[in-house]
Short mmCIF file of N, CA and C in Angstrom, two decimals:
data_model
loop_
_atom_site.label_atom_id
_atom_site.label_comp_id
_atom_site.label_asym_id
_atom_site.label_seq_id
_atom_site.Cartn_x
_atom_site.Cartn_y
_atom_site.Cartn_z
N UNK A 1 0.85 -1.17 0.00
CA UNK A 1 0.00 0.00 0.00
C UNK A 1 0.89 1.23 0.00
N UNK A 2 0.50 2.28 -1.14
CA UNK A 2 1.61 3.34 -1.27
C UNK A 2 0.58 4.36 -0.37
N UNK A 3 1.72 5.39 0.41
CA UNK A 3 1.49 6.45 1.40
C UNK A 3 1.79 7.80 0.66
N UNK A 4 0.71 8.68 0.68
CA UNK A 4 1.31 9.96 0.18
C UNK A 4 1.41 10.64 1.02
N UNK A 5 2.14 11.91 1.14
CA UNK A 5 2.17 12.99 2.53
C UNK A 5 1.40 13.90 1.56
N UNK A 6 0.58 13.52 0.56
CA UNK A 6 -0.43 15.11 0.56
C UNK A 6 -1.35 15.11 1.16
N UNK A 7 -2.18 15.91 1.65
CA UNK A 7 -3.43 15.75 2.50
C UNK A 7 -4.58 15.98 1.61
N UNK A 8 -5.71 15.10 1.34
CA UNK A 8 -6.83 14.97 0.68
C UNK A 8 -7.79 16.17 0.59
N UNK A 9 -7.51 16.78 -0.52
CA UNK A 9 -8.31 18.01 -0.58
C UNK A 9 -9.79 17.85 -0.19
N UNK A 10 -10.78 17.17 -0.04
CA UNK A 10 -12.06 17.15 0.43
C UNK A 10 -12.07 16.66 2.34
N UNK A 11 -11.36 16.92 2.73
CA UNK A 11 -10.61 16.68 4.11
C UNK A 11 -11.46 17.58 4.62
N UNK A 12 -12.22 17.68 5.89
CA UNK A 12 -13.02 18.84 6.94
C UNK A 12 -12.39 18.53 7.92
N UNK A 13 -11.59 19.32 8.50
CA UNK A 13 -11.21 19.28 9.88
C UNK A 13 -12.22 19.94 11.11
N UNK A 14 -12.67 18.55 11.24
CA UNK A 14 -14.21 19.36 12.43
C UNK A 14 -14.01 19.71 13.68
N UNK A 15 -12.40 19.75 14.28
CA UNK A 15 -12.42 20.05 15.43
C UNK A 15 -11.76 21.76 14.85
N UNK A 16 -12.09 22.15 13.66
CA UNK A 16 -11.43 23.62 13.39
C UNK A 16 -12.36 24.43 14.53
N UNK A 17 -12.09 25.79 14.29
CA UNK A 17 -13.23 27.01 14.66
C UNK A 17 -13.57 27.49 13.42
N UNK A 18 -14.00 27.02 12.34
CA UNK A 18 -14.67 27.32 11.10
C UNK A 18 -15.98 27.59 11.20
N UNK A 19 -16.58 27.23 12.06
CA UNK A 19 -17.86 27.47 12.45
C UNK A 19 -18.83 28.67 13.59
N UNK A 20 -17.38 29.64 13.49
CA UNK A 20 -17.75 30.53 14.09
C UNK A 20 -17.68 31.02 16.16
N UNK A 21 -17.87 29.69 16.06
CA UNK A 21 -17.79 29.40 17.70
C UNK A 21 -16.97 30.08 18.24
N UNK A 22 -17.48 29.91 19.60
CA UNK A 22 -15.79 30.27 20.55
C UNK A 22 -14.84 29.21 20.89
N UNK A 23 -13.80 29.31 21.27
CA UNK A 23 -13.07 28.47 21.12
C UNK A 23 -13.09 27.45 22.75
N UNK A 24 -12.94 26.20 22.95
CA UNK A 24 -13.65 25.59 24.21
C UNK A 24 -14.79 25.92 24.09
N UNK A 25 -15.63 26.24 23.61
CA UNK A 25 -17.03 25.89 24.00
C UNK A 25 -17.85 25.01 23.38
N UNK A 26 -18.52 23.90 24.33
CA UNK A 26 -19.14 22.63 23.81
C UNK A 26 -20.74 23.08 22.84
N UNK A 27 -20.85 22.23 22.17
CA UNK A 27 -22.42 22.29 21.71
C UNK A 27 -23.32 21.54 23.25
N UNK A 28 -23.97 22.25 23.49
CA UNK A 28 -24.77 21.89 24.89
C UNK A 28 -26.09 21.22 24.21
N UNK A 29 -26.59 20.02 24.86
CA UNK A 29 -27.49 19.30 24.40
C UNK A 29 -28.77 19.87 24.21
N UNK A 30 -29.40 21.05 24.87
CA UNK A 30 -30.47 21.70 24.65
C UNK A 30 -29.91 22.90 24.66
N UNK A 31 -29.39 23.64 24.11
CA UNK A 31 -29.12 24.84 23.36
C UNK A 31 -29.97 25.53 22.36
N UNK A 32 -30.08 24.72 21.48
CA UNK A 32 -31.04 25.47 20.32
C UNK A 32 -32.43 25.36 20.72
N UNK A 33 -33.04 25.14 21.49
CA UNK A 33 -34.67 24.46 21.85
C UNK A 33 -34.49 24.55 22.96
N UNK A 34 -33.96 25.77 23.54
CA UNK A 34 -34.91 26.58 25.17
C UNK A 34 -35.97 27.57 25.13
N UNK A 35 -35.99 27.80 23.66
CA UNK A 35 -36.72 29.28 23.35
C UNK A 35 -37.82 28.34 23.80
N UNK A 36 -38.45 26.82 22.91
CA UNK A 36 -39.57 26.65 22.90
C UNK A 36 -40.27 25.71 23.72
N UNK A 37 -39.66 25.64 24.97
CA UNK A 37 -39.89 25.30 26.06
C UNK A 37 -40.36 25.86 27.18
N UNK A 38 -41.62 24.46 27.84
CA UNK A 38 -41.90 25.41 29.06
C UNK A 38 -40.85 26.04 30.13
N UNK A 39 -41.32 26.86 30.72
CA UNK A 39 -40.04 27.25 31.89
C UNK A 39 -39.76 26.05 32.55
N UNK A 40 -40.30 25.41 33.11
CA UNK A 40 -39.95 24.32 33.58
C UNK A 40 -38.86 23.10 32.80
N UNK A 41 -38.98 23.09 32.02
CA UNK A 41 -38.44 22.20 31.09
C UNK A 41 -36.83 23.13 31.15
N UNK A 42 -36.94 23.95 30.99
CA UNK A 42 -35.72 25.25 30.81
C UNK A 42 -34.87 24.73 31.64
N UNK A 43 -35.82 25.23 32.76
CA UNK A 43 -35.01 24.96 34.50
C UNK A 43 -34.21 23.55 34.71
N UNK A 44 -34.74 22.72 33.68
CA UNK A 44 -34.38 21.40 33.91
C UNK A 44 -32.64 21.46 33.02
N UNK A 45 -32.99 21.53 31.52
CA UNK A 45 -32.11 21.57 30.56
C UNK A 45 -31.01 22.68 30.97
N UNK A 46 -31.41 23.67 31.83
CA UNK A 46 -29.79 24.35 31.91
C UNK A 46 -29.37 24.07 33.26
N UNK A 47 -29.99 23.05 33.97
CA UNK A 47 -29.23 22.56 35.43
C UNK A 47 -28.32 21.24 34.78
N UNK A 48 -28.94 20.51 34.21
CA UNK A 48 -28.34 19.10 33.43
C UNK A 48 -27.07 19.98 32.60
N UNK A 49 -27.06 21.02 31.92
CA UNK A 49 -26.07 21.38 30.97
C UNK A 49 -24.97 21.79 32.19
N UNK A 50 -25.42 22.23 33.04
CA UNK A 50 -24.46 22.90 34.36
C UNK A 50 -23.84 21.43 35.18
N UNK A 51 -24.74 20.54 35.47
CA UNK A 51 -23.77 19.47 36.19
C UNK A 51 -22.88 19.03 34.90
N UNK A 52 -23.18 18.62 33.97
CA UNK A 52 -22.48 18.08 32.91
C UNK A 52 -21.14 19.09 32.66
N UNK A 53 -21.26 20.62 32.85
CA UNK A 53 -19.87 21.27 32.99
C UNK A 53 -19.01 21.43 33.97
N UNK A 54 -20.00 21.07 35.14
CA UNK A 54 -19.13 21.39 36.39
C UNK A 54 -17.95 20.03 36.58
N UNK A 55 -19.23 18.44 36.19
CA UNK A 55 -18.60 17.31 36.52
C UNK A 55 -17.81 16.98 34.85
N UNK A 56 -17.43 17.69 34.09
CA UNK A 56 -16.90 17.16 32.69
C UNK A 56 -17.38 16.09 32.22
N UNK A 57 -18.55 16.14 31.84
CA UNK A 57 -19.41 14.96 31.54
C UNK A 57 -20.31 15.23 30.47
N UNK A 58 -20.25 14.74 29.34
CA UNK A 58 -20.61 14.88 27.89
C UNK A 58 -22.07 14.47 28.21
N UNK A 59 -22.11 13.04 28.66
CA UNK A 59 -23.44 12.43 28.96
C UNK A 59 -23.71 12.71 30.17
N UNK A 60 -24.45 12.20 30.55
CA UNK A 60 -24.86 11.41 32.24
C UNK A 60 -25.98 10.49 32.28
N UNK A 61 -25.52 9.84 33.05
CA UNK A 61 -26.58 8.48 33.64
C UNK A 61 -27.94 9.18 34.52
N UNK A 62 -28.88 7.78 34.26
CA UNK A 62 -30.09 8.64 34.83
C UNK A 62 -30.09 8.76 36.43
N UNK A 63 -29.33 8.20 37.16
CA UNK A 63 -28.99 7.98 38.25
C UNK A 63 -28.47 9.77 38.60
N UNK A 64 -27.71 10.25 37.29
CA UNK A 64 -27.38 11.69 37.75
C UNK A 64 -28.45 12.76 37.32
N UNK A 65 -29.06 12.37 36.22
CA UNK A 65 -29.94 13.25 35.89
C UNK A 65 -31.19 13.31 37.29
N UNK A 66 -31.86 11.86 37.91
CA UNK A 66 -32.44 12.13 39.12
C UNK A 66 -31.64 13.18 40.39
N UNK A 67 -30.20 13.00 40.34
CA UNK A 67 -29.67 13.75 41.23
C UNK A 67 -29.81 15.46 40.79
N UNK A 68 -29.68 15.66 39.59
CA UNK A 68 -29.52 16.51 39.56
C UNK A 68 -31.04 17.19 39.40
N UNK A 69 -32.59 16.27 39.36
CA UNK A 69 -33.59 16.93 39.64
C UNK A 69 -34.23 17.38 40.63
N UNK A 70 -33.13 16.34 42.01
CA UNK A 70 -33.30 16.52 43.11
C UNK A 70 -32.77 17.28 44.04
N UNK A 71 -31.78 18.21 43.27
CA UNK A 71 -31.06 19.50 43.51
C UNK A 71 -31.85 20.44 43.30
N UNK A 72 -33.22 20.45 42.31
CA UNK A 72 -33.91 21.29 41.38
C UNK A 72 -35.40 21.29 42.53
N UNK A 73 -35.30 20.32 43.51
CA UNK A 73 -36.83 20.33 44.46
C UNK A 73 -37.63 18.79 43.87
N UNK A 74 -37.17 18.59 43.16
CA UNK A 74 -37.95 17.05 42.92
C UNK A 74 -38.02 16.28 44.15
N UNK A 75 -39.35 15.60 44.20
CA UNK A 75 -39.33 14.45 44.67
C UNK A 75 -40.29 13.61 44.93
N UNK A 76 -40.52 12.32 45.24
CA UNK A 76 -41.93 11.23 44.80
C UNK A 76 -42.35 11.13 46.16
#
């Protein structure tokens, strides 16, 4: 198998800042779709986006998402 050192002109480098962004800052899972949410729902999606930055955590388990509704006044 022959190796070239040119780099493939249809190449996207997606970790660029081509997209305008700031630089370190994540796409947050409910970002675009707080406008059309109840407040409640809001309250929820920017506490989950906040543990997920505080604890560096892309995802979270539902085990944290209950924790973190129960930071918010939840409870059964």
């Amino acid at each position: 198998m022959q190796q070239t050192s040119e780099q493939n002109p249809t190449f996207v480098d997606r970790r660029s800042n081509s997209d305008g962004s700031q630089p370190g800052n994540e796409r947050r899972q409910f970002s675009s779709s707080h406008q059309t949410l109840r407040p409640e729902v809001i309250e929820l999606a920017e506490a989950v986006d906040q543990y997920k930055l505080r604890h560096r955590r892309r995802f979270i388990t539902f085990e944290e998402l209950y924790d973190v509704m129960a930071e918010l006044g939840y409870h059964r």
